Amino acid sequence: MFFKNTVFVIALFCAVLTNAQECNFTLKGAIIDFHDGQRLEAAQLYIRELNIAAVTSATGTYEFKDLCAGSYTIYITHIDCEPKQLTVKLSANKQQDIFLEHHIDQLQAIKIIADVHDDYQSTQSSTRIKQETLQEFRGATLGDALETVQGVTALKTGNSVVKPVIHGLYGSRVAIVNNGLRLQDQEWGVEHAPNIDVNAINTIQVIKGASALRYGGDAVGGTIVLEPARFIKKDTIKGSVTLQGQSNGRGGTITSQLDRYRKSGWYQHVTATAKRLGDFEAPDYVLSNTGSETRALHLTTGYESLAYGASVTYNYYDARIGILRASHIGSAADLVRSINAGQPFVVNDFTYAINAPRQEVVHHALQASAYKRFSGVGKLTALYSFQLNNRLEFDIRRGANANRAALDIDLQTQIAALHMLIDVLPKTTIEMGIDGAYQVNRPNPDTGVRRLIPDYTSVKAGGFASVLYKPSDVWILDAGLRYDHFMIDASKFYIQSRWESLGYNEQYPQFEVAQQGNQILTNPVFNYDLLAFTAGAKRVFNEHYDVALNLSTANRAPNPSELFSDGLHHALATIELGRLDLKMEQSFKLNAIFHANVGKLDLEINPHINRINDFIQLIPTGVETTTRGAFPVFQYEQVNAQIAGIDLSAGYDFWTRKTLKQNGNSSELTYDVVKMAHIDSRFSYLHGQNLTMNEPLIDMPPVQFTNRLTFYNVWKKLDVYVANQTVLEQARFPDYDYEAPVPQNDGSFVNETVRISQPPGSYSLWDVGISYEKKQFLGTQGAARVSLVAQNLLNTTYRNYLNRQRFYADEVGRNFNVQLNYHF
Amino acid sequence: MKKIQILAIALLAISCNDDDAPQLINEEEVITTVEVSLTNLADPTNLVVLKSVDNDGDGPNEPVFTVTGTILANTNYLGSTRFLNEIESPVDDITLEVLEESLEHEVFYLTTVAGLTVIKTDTDTAGNPLGLRFDLATGAAGAGTITVILKHEPLKPNDNTPTGAGGETDVQVTFNVTVQ
């Protein structure tokens, strides 16, 4: 028994031993493109332990013969591919197919190459903001950074509340997408700025039309896509610290960022920002109560590999923003006085204190996403986000209410989405997805002020599919379709007399729930079916010229403000009324893009026209008298509108220097072209018309020109620029002036015209800036950069048509902005 | 991937629960009622009340004006003004808040009636006029208007005109009166 066992063990041992010494195994297989399953020719394989190499055949196969048993490390490389390393244990002949990521560079390169004229792979009108440009806006707002894009302007309330306007449209008509999902932060309000920290963003893409179907079809104005830094597949840590200080507002920002990447695929990002500013100053006076405080945090952790990946992101944004004290008025007569006086009624000494009126906003966003690539199919991504937005607004109030918020709204949104990208077909790329959003709006009843936006629950669910087809090297065709269903279920108290005067007691008796005091509780429920469609074609003539044409049509459901507003607006002395019977808006937009890139010149011309049927707009409808006096009533009405315009942008390197360079030790000589001076120009013109009433549309951005001349490397790495922004007076505006009885000192009343329509005059602002960068700062691996910019250098006094506070005060005056940055 | 879908649906489902009706909010700061009382110093039975009531606050209904009693010519009256929020129950007397924050308020009286004068008799805590109490003296018989304006956060002291005082208008009501 013992003997038998021993023999068996020895026999076994011998078998292992003999196997190990046998060196006649073959390792063979194919190198395959992970995406389309295509076999890759001319891939190189190298076995480190044996120092032998092989190259794949025309059919993508390889073979290593006469290998001994054992464990081998194989390196596989192929042109345009990520190199791959593999450990193979060999104890018999083996067939091993190896997948390589062949397309990875092509997929991601789109976003690297197309810096300025983005999306050369699509027909839509879109512009990307470069990282260097974003760098200049550390310390400013997202809206300010977006203004560097031709066709994008800002609708402001003071200087800290900045909303982006794309081709004349803003608010619910512009979607802001952060990290793949839409930001939900009560964007319907004119005085609500996007709750985003500009410092945590790596790049911004602005799509000027409803063609970004993936993010929802109802963005009739356009979509702003914010993207975090891309994953780097190596063991490294990147980071930066920026200190920004400014003279106007006497404050600044500190922001720091740390990104850790692992070759294994794991990565983490952290960005933290704190900002504090006191009162801004116009050339002639302090803009009292315009200080602000912002804190923001961004955290991400994730894993990325060829086949799959996942990430979790958390964004926190907290802002406390002072609203110009003088802009809070009680009656139409107060507004007349303010407009006639030409300067604010309340001007106090500079302070950092932020009193009423002010906003306090907190936004939390938690997001999870995961993707998997399926060989021979494409990439499937699943996303989920939870967003909580709380907004408090403090008004000038009496007595015990002075420190009580007049508005306190919690908006909770959950979004789930599935997105599939099919990129294996040679000429066709298909994208499709489904998504759903569930939103709950809960105003706090303890404010002692009737709710501006009622309690509501809304559900939006939809799906889209789009195709990009490249029949040849010179043509790109794309098309897409999206459908959404939107349901909103609200509970709102109307003042009984209002409910009746609007005729709702006859039109919507089914919504009435109960009467309480002089108010009536109602339960309006609405459903909308939204359809969006986009199609376009692009022709590339040679590497220098291309022309694209894109049509997008979209529906937008009325937002809660348009449906349910009812009450006095304190900054404009108007009574604003929503309408329950609003229909969907329908937009048809045509964008044409002519692009030339010839030598030192890069030129883009983008004419566009947007026809919007049932465009929802506030229109004056009458006057109502209350204990405070008479107020004009503005009600949301639907008109047919047309917005046409043209954007031009040009960059020209008018001075370059060639330096002769010797390549290493070889005798080969090459020219190195160094950019010495560059001029950048942008021009935008818009023509907005209310076709129903045959009058111009309100709040259309006036004609503007922006020019910037930069000299590079004036001394070592010192750059200098001069910039000018000229905005003409908007000559086209509807006349919404109204008459208000203004009490005179002798007790009589004089009917005065409240001139709210006339846009302010044209203005021209000059900026100069200087920046210096030092690589390997103080012997470290990092680079330090210092910049000094003087904004509104000539301290020009002006007012901006698109600033809601233009009736009360001038814009800010001269500002010196210093920025110190260290990054590694 | 399926798990994520299920998770997402589950999370969506969790939050679909609260469906309770919202709580009624009565506008707390609205002034619905302005009441000016005038008492003849020589004859306490000659009482005049000027009243403006806007029972729906910022709603569409116009304020309703009533004048009870007769304003006599060449007479001295003791005047006082009250501000009420009658939407609230019990009725909220906003005059008390104005008194409490006297530094931040002032009432102005404007008139087109010839010979009619108003002199404020009360002061805020800094000694500047407040205007809740006043002396009203009439001259010859005639007709015209009396306008009452309550300013929040006006400039103080000021030139006794609402224009010079600035601030925000919380009340602006005009009564048609006849002096007999």
XYZ file of N, CA and C in Angstrom, chain A residues 580-774:
585
model
N -52.598 78.816 -16.708
C -52.719 77.357 -16.661
C -52.935 76.760 -18.044
N -53.429 77.584 -18.981
C -53.776 77.000 -20.282
C -52.659 77.143 -21.323
N -51.428 77.282 -20.845
C -50.326 77.392 -21.808
C -50.105 76.055 -22.515
N -49.795 76.175 -23.797
C -49.462 74.978 -24.571
C -47.944 74.837 -24.618
N -47.502 73.794 -25.296
C -46.059 73.639 -25.460
C -45.554 74.658 -26.467
N -44.307 75.018 -26.287
C -43.622 75.838 -27.282
C -43.054 74.912 -28.332
N -43.024 75.370 -29.576
C -42.368 74.547 -30.588
C -41.366 75.389 -31.354
N -40.138 74.910 -31.376
C -39.091 75.676 -32.053
C -38.567 74.926 -33.264
N -38.266 75.668 -34.307
C -37.611 75.111 -35.501
C -36.378 75.957 -35.719
N -35.220 75.374 -35.560
C -34.010 76.179 -35.674
C -33.097 75.654 -36.766
N -32.611 76.592 -37.546
C -31.687 76.237 -38.611
C -30.371 76.950 -38.336
N -29.303 76.167 -38.276
C -27.964 76.703 -38.055
C -27.125 76.382 -39.272
N -26.375 77.352 -39.768
C -25.416 77.054 -40.836
C -24.045 77.458 -40.320
N -23.063 76.642 -40.584
C -21.717 76.962 -40.105
C -20.740 76.881 -41.264
N -20.075 77.992 -41.510
C -19.012 78.027 -42.509
C -17.713 78.171 -41.743
N -16.811 77.266 -42.002
C -15.581 77.278 -41.229
C -14.383 77.202 -42.150
N -13.424 78.077 -41.917
C -12.196 78.054 -42.712
C -11.007 78.064 -41.773
N -10.042 77.272 -42.105
C -8.819 77.262 -41.322
C -7.677 77.284 -42.319
N -7.260 78.484 -42.679
C -6.259 78.640 -43.723
C -5.040 79.301 -43.120
N -3.971 78.567 -43.090
C -2.719 79.113 -42.573
C -2.897 79.656 -41.167
N -2.705 80.934 -41.041
C -2.738 81.537 -39.706
C -4.126 82.006 -39.313
N -5.094 81.839 -40.228
C -6.441 82.345 -39.974
C -7.416 81.207 -39.690
N -8.229 81.405 -38.663
C -9.294 80.460 -38.369
C -10.580 81.270 -38.277
N -11.539 80.967 -39.146
C -12.728 81.798 -39.238
C -13.981 80.941 -39.173
N -14.951 81.400 -38.400
C -16.227 80.693 -38.368
C -17.367 81.692 -38.517
N -18.290 81.373 -39.401
C -19.475 82.211 -39.597
C -20.685 81.329 -39.335
N -21.541 81.768 -38.444
C -22.690 80.945 -38.039
C -23.990 81.747 -38.098
N -24.615 81.820 -39.286
C -25.951 82.410 -39.330
C -26.969 81.408 -38.780
N -28.007 81.915 -38.156
C -29.000 80.994 -37.579
C -30.355 81.652 -37.578
N -31.377 80.835 -37.629
C -32.738 81.369 -37.535
C -33.578 80.385 -36.733
N -34.358 80.923 -35.811
C -35.165 80.092 -34.926
C -36.593 80.620 -34.981
N -37.492 79.778 -35.440
C -38.899 80.157 -35.481
C -39.557 79.414 -34.326
N -40.161 80.151 -33.405
C -40.772 79.508 -32.244
C -42.265 79.806 -32.238
N -43.051 78.768 -32.356
C -44.499 78.916 -32.280
C -44.932 78.782 -30.829
N -45.895 79.565 -30.430
C -46.389 79.565 -29.048
C -45.283 79.861 -28.043
N -44.421 80.786 -28.415
C -43.338 81.244 -27.551
C -43.955 81.882 -26.304
N -43.537 81.425 -25.138
C -44.138 81.900 -23.889
C -43.393 83.140 -23.419
N -44.141 84.222 -23.217
C -43.510 85.484 -22.890
C -44.402 86.329 -22.010
N -43.793 87.141 -21.137
C -44.559 88.057 -20.301
C -44.954 89.270 -21.129
N -46.253 89.556 -21.133
C -46.766 90.676 -21.923
C -47.631 91.516 -20.984
N -47.511 92.836 -21.018
C -48.345 93.666 -20.136
C -49.812 93.586 -20.553
N -50.698 93.410 -19.565
C -52.106 93.234 -19.908
C -53.033 94.217 -19.200
N -52.508 95.001 -18.248
C -53.415 95.926 -17.573
C -52.784 96.496 -16.318
N -53.603 97.165 -15.517
C -53.101 97.773 -14.285
C -54.015 97.357 -13.138
N -53.429 97.044 -11.980
C -54.230 96.728 -10.797
C -53.817 97.648 -9.656
N -54.777 97.995 -8.827
C -54.482 98.869 -7.694
C -54.556 98.066 -6.398
N -53.583 98.270 -5.544
C -53.583 97.646 -4.230
C -53.353 98.753 -3.214
N -53.229 98.367 -1.965
C -52.982 99.348 -0.904
C -51.671 100.098 -1.146
N -50.763 99.468 -1.904
C -49.480 100.122 -2.179
C -49.529 101.064 -3.370
N -50.637 101.106 -4.061
C -50.712 101.928 -5.260
C -50.986 101.067 -6.476
N -50.748 101.642 -7.643
C -51.084 100.939 -8.884
C -49.875 100.155 -9.397
N -50.146 98.975 -9.942
C -49.086 98.148 -10.524
C -49.518 97.653 -11.891
N -48.586 97.620 -12.845
C -48.930 97.018 -14.128
C -48.958 95.492 -13.965
N -49.834 94.852 -14.719
C -49.935 93.396 -14.679
C -49.286 92.832 -15.931
N -48.335 91.913 -15.743
C -47.722 91.213 -16.866
C -48.166 89.757 -16.792
N -48.680 89.259 -17.895
C -49.122 87.881 -17.884
C -48.383 87.091 -18.951
N -48.133 85.787 -18.664
C -47.501 84.939 -19.674
C -48.481 84.690 -20.808
N -48.048 85.039 -22.004
C -48.880 84.853 -23.185
C -48.077 84.074 -24.206
N -48.762 83.530 -25.213
C -48.051 82.800 -26.254
C -48.130 83.546 -27.564
N -46.975 83.746 -28.157
C -46.915 84.457 -29.433
C -46.038 83.630 -30.376
N -46.112 83.954 -31.638
C -45.161 83.345 -32.561
C -43.967 84.278 -32.662
N -42.789 83.688 -32.540
C -41.587 84.517 -32.493
C -40.564 84.017 -33.487
N -39.709 84.922 -33.881
C -38.619 84.534 -34.766
C -37.350 85.230 -34.304
N -36.305 84.437 -34.091
C -35.021 85.014 -33.692
C -34.012 84.605 -34.750
N -33.465 85.588 -35.420
C -32.455 85.293 -36.431
C -31.202 86.057 -36.064
N -30.080 85.565 -36.498
C -28.858 86.277 -36.167
C -27.652 85.682 -36.835
N -26.514 86.278 -36.540
C -25.275 85.774 -37.098
C -24.157 85.956 -36.069
N -23.350 84.938 -35.945
C -22.161 85.011 -35.088
C -20.940 84.874 -35.983
N -19.950 85.694 -35.707
C -18.686 85.571 -36.431
C -17.588 85.404 -35.393
N -16.643 84.549 -35.688
C -15.483 84.515 -34.811
C -14.260 84.265 -35.675
N -13.185 84.927 -35.332
C -11.981 84.776 -36.129
C -10.764 84.845 -35.227
N -9.789 84.029 -35.526
C -8.522 84.078 -34.822
C -7.431 84.185 -35.877
N -6.475 85.040 -35.669
C -5.445 85.238 -36.678
C -4.092 85.404 -36.002
N -3.157 84.532 -36.346
C -1.789 84.643 -35.826
C -1.037 85.569 -36.766
N -1.086 86.852 -36.520
C -0.535 87.750 -37.540
C 0.965 87.921 -37.433
N 1.547 87.402 -36.386
C 3.002 87.485 -36.280
C 3.517 86.164 -35.709
N 4.243 85.442 -36.536
C 4.864 84.216 -36.047
C 6.345 84.307 -36.342
N 7.134 83.610 -35.593
C 8.571 83.644 -35.813
C 9.045 82.220 -36.026
N 9.877 82.077 -37.047
C 10.429 80.754 -37.305
C 11.808 80.692 -36.688
N 12.047 79.645 -35.933
C 13.400 79.488 -35.404
C 13.943 78.180 -35.943
N 15.214 78.210 -36.313
C 15.869 77.032 -36.856
C 16.256 76.135 -35.694
N 15.965 74.865 -35.847
C 16.231 73.971 -34.729
C 16.946 72.731 -35.233
N 17.950 72.299 -34.496
C 18.664 71.078 -34.857
C 18.051 69.944 -34.058
N 17.748 68.843 -34.753
C 17.102 67.732 -34.063
C 18.128 66.821 -33.414
N 18.281 66.935 -32.125
C 19.185 66.066 -31.381
C 20.599 66.148 -31.906
N 21.178 64.979 -32.103
C 22.555 64.943 -32.578
C 22.620 64.842 -34.099
N 21.454 64.645 -34.698
C 21.460 64.454 -36.141
C 21.738 65.783 -36.834
N 21.996 65.694 -38.084
C 22.292 66.919 -38.821
C 21.021 67.514 -39.406
N 19.875 66.889 -39.057
C 18.605 67.350 -39.620
C 18.190 68.691 -38.979
N 17.770 69.615 -39.803
C 17.351 70.914 -39.293
C 15.856 71.103 -39.562
N 15.126 71.623 -38.589
C 13.708 71.915 -38.845
C 13.386 73.331 -38.377
N 12.288 73.849 -38.923
C 11.809 75.148 -38.465
C 10.807 74.938 -37.347
N 10.909 75.730 -36.357
C 9.943 75.708 -35.272
C 9.146 77.012 -35.392
N 7.827 76.890 -35.564
C 7.025 78.115 -35.716
C 6.480 78.538 -34.351
N 6.854 79.692 -33.914
C 6.412 80.187 -32.615
C 5.412 81.311 -32.830
N 4.258 81.188 -32.150
C 3.214 82.198 -32.244
C 3.675 83.411 -31.435
N 3.723 84.569 -32.044
C 4.190 85.767 -31.339
C 3.052 86.716 -31.001
N 2.104 86.831 -31.921
C 0.982 87.730 -31.668
C -0.262 87.149 -32.322
N -1.389 87.333 -31.637
C -2.618 86.705 -32.076
C -3.767 87.680 -31.856
N -4.661 87.731 -32.818
C -5.844 88.567 -32.600
C -7.084 87.694 -32.699
N -7.986 87.921 -31.783
C -9.186 87.119 -31.660
C -10.375 88.077 -31.735
N -11.316 87.826 -32.628
C -12.450 88.736 -32.760
C -13.746 87.962 -32.760
N -14.734 88.542 -32.151
C -16.062 87.923 -32.158
C -17.104 89.003 -32.404
N -18.152 88.622 -33.098
C -19.226 89.554 -33.394
C -20.531 88.793 -33.325
N -21.539 89.392 -32.728
C -22.862 88.751 -32.685
C -23.950 89.762 -32.962
N -24.890 89.352 -33.764
C -26.058 90.185 -34.037
C -27.301 89.305 -33.951
N -28.337 89.827 -33.300
C -29.598 89.091 -33.175
C -30.757 89.995 -33.576
N -31.741 89.396 -34.202
C -32.941 90.134 -34.589
C -34.120 89.297 -34.104
N -34.751 89.750 -33.037
C -35.865 88.984 -32.474
C -37.172 89.699 -32.731
N -38.150 88.984 -33.247
C -39.416 89.621 -33.594
C -40.596 88.820 -33.060
N -41.509 89.502 -32.422
C -42.774 88.927 -32.011
C -43.690 89.055 -33.227
N -43.905 87.936 -33.915
C -44.636 87.976 -35.177
C -46.126 88.214 -34.956
N -46.634 87.735 -33.817
C -48.059 87.889 -33.538
C -48.429 89.349 -33.346
N -47.609 90.054 -32.592
C -47.940 91.450 -32.302
C -47.142 92.403 -33.172
N -46.336 91.845 -34.040
C -45.531 92.629 -34.959
C -44.717 93.707 -34.243
N -43.961 93.268 -33.257
C -43.078 94.181 -32.534
C -41.812 93.400 -32.146
N -40.731 94.105 -31.800
C -39.508 93.383 -31.431
C -39.700 92.572 -30.149
N -38.912 91.526 -29.982
C -38.934 90.741 -28.748
C -38.140 91.488 -27.679
N -38.582 91.322 -26.433
C -37.905 91.985 -25.327
C -36.618 91.235 -24.968
N -35.680 91.926 -24.330
C -34.455 91.330 -23.784
C -33.587 90.614 -24.817
N -33.547 91.116 -26.029
C -32.643 90.529 -27.025
C -31.279 91.180 -26.870
N -30.220 90.376 -26.771
C -28.879 90.966 -26.609
C -28.558 91.901 -27.775
N -28.025 93.084 -27.475
C -27.672 94.009 -28.556
C -26.431 93.545 -29.329
N -26.170 94.206 -30.426
C -24.991 93.903 -31.248
C -23.733 94.071 -30.401
N -22.830 93.126 -30.499
C -21.570 93.334 -29.799
C -20.354 92.827 -30.541
N -19.253 93.525 -30.298
C -17.962 93.172 -30.885
C -16.995 92.948 -29.736
N -16.195 91.920 -29.849
C -15.153 91.711 -28.856
C -13.848 91.459 -29.604
N -12.827 92.169 -29.236
C -11.525 91.981 -29.873
C -10.472 91.841 -28.802
N -9.539 90.934 -29.086
C -8.474 90.757 -28.111
C -7.177 90.528 -28.844
N -6.193 91.319 -28.476
C -4.887 91.246 -29.119
C -3.889 90.756 -28.072
N -3.244 89.643 -28.375
C -2.318 89.068 -27.394
C -0.916 88.982 -27.987
N 0.066 89.417 -27.224
C 1.471 89.239 -27.599
C 2.059 88.180 -26.688
N 2.632 87.157 -27.328
C 3.174 86.057 -26.532
C 4.670 86.216 -26.351
N 5.156 85.718 -25.264
C 6.596 85.651 -24.992
C 7.305 86.980 -25.255
N 6.732 88.023 -24.744
C 7.304 89.360 -24.909
C 8.679 89.386 -24.252
N 8.733 88.781 -23.094
C 10.014 88.612 -22.404
C 9.915 87.253 -21.718
N 10.766 86.327 -22.135
C 10.642 84.943 -21.648
C 9.201 84.450 -21.802
N 8.549 84.028 -20.732
C 7.184 83.498 -20.839
C 6.154 84.548 -20.422
N 6.419 85.805 -20.766
C 5.514 86.877 -20.387
C 4.578 87.198 -21.549
N 3.270 87.095 -21.299
C 2.276 87.411 -22.315
C 1.528 88.686 -21.899
N 1.141 89.457 -22.904
C 0.425 90.700 -22.636
C -0.797 90.759 -23.544
N -1.925 91.191 -23.045
C -3.066 91.370 -23.942
C -3.831 92.666 -23.697
N -4.497 93.100 -24.745
C -5.405 94.246 -24.672
C -6.717 93.752 -25.258
N -7.813 94.010 -24.580
C -9.105 93.539 -25.085
C -10.115 94.664 -25.037
N -11.026 94.631 -25.989
C -12.101 95.622 -26.021
C -13.421 94.919 -26.271
N -14.410 95.353 -25.513
C -15.760 94.854 -25.758
C -16.639 96.065 -26.037
N -17.272 96.081 -27.192
C -18.155 97.192 -27.538
C -19.561 96.654 -27.736
N -20.484 97.216 -26.991
C -21.879 96.787 -27.069
C -22.699 97.987 -27.520
N -23.415 97.817 -28.609
C -24.223 98.923 -29.123
C -25.559 98.984 -28.393
N -26.208 100.110 -28.551
C -27.523 100.263 -27.928
C -28.528 99.385 -28.670
N -29.357 98.690 -27.917
C -30.384 97.872 -28.560
C -31.485 98.813 -29.055
N -31.577 98.914 -30.384
C -32.550 99.858 -30.936
C -33.916 99.208 -31.098
N -33.942 97.874 -31.058
C -35.202 97.181 -31.267
C -35.720 96.633 -29.941
N -36.806 97.198 -29.473
C -37.378 96.742 -28.206
C -38.868 97.028 -28.224
N -39.659 96.237 -27.524
C -41.096 96.516 -27.487
C -41.354 97.627 -26.474
N -42.375 98.403 -26.692
C -42.692 99.495 -25.785
C -43.643 98.992 -24.702
N -43.061 98.615 -23.554
C -43.877 98.144 -22.437
C -43.945 99.207 -21.333
N -43.641 100.456 -21.691
C -43.761 101.548 -20.718
C -45.214 101.639 -20.257
N -45.404 102.095 -19.058
C -46.782 102.282 -18.585
C -46.861 103.568 -17.774
N -48.082 104.012 -17.574
C -48.313 105.251 -16.836
C -48.583 104.895 -15.381
N -47.978 105.637 -14.472
C -48.267 105.427 -13.060
C -48.513 106.776 -12.413
N -49.563 106.856 -11.562
C -49.809 108.117 -10.867
C -48.744 108.314 -9.775
N -48.004 109.391 -9.877
C -46.947 109.649 -8.899
C -47.387 110.803 -8.009
N -47.427 110.584 -6.691
C -47.896 111.650 -5.794
C -46.905 112.818 -5.774
N -47.463 114.027 -5.829
C -46.634 115.224 -5.763
C -46.719 115.808 -4.358
N -45.796 116.692 -4.041
C -45.767 117.245 -2.686
C -47.008 118.071 -2.364
N -47.698 118.575 -3.408
C -48.898 119.358 -3.134
C -50.146 118.482 -3.032
N -49.934 117.162 -2.963
C -51.062 116.262 -2.787
C -51.688 115.815 -4.086
N -51.312 116.434 -5.191
C -51.902 116.016 -6.468
C -51.112 114.836 -7.037
N -51.655 114.258 -8.075
C -50.981 113.151 -8.733
C -50.684 113.523 -10.172
N -49.505 113.164 -10.624
C -49.176 113.380 -12.019
C -48.919 112.005 -12.617
N -49.564 111.741 -13.740
C -49.324 110.473 -14.404
C -47.968 110.519 -15.090
N -47.039 109.724 -14.586
C -45.725 109.707 -15.216
C -45.532 108.388 -15.940
N -44.765 108.440 -17.014
C -44.484 107.234 -17.775
C -43.344 106.490 -17.093
N -43.562 105.208 -16.826
C -42.500 104.403 -16.229
C -41.711 103.816 -17.399
N -40.516 104.350 -17.613
C -39.745 103.993 -18.802
C -38.909 102.740 -18.566
N -39.592 101.602 -18.621
C -38.875 100.339 -18.386
C -38.383 99.730 -19.694
N -38.784 100.296 -20.821
C -38.474 99.647 -22.096
C -37.168 100.111 -22.712
N -36.899 101.402 -22.619
C -35.748 101.989 -23.302
C -34.432 101.333 -22.847
N -33.716 100.682 -23.759
C -32.430 100.101 -23.366
C -31.388 101.190 -23.139
N -30.419 100.919 -22.287
C -29.365 101.906 -22.057
C -28.480 102.070 -23.291
N -27.673 103.119 -23.289
C -26.826 103.425 -24.437
C -25.689 102.447 -24.649
N -24.980 102.659 -25.749
C -23.870 101.771 -26.080
C -22.693 102.041 -25.149
N -21.791 101.082 -25.083
C -20.593 101.282 -24.260
C -19.438 100.485 -24.828
N -18.254 100.890 -24.410
C -17.051 100.241 -24.883
C -16.104 100.099 -23.693
N -15.681 98.896 -23.426
C -14.849 98.645 -22.250
C -13.479 98.122 -22.678
N -12.470 98.568 -21.997
C -11.106 98.108 -22.283
C -10.561 97.312 -21.113
N -9.908 96.226 -21.437
C -9.214 95.423 -20.425
C -7.762 95.296 -20.863
N -6.852 95.263 -19.916
C -5.476 94.892 -20.256
C -5.023 93.834 -19.268
N -4.189 92.945 -19.736
C -3.748 91.871 -18.860
C -2.318 91.501 -19.152
N -1.665 90.973 -18.149
C -0.284 90.544 -18.294
C -0.151 89.250 -17.496
N 0.529 88.277 -18.059
C 0.701 87.041 -17.290
C 2.099 86.477 -17.522
N 2.602 85.783 -16.550
C 3.946 85.244 -16.623
C 3.924 83.844 -16.046
N 4.560 82.958 -16.779
C 4.578 81.585 -16.280
C 6.010 81.111 -16.088
N 6.249 80.420 -15.011
C 7.580 79.877 -14.738
C 7.441 78.376 -14.572
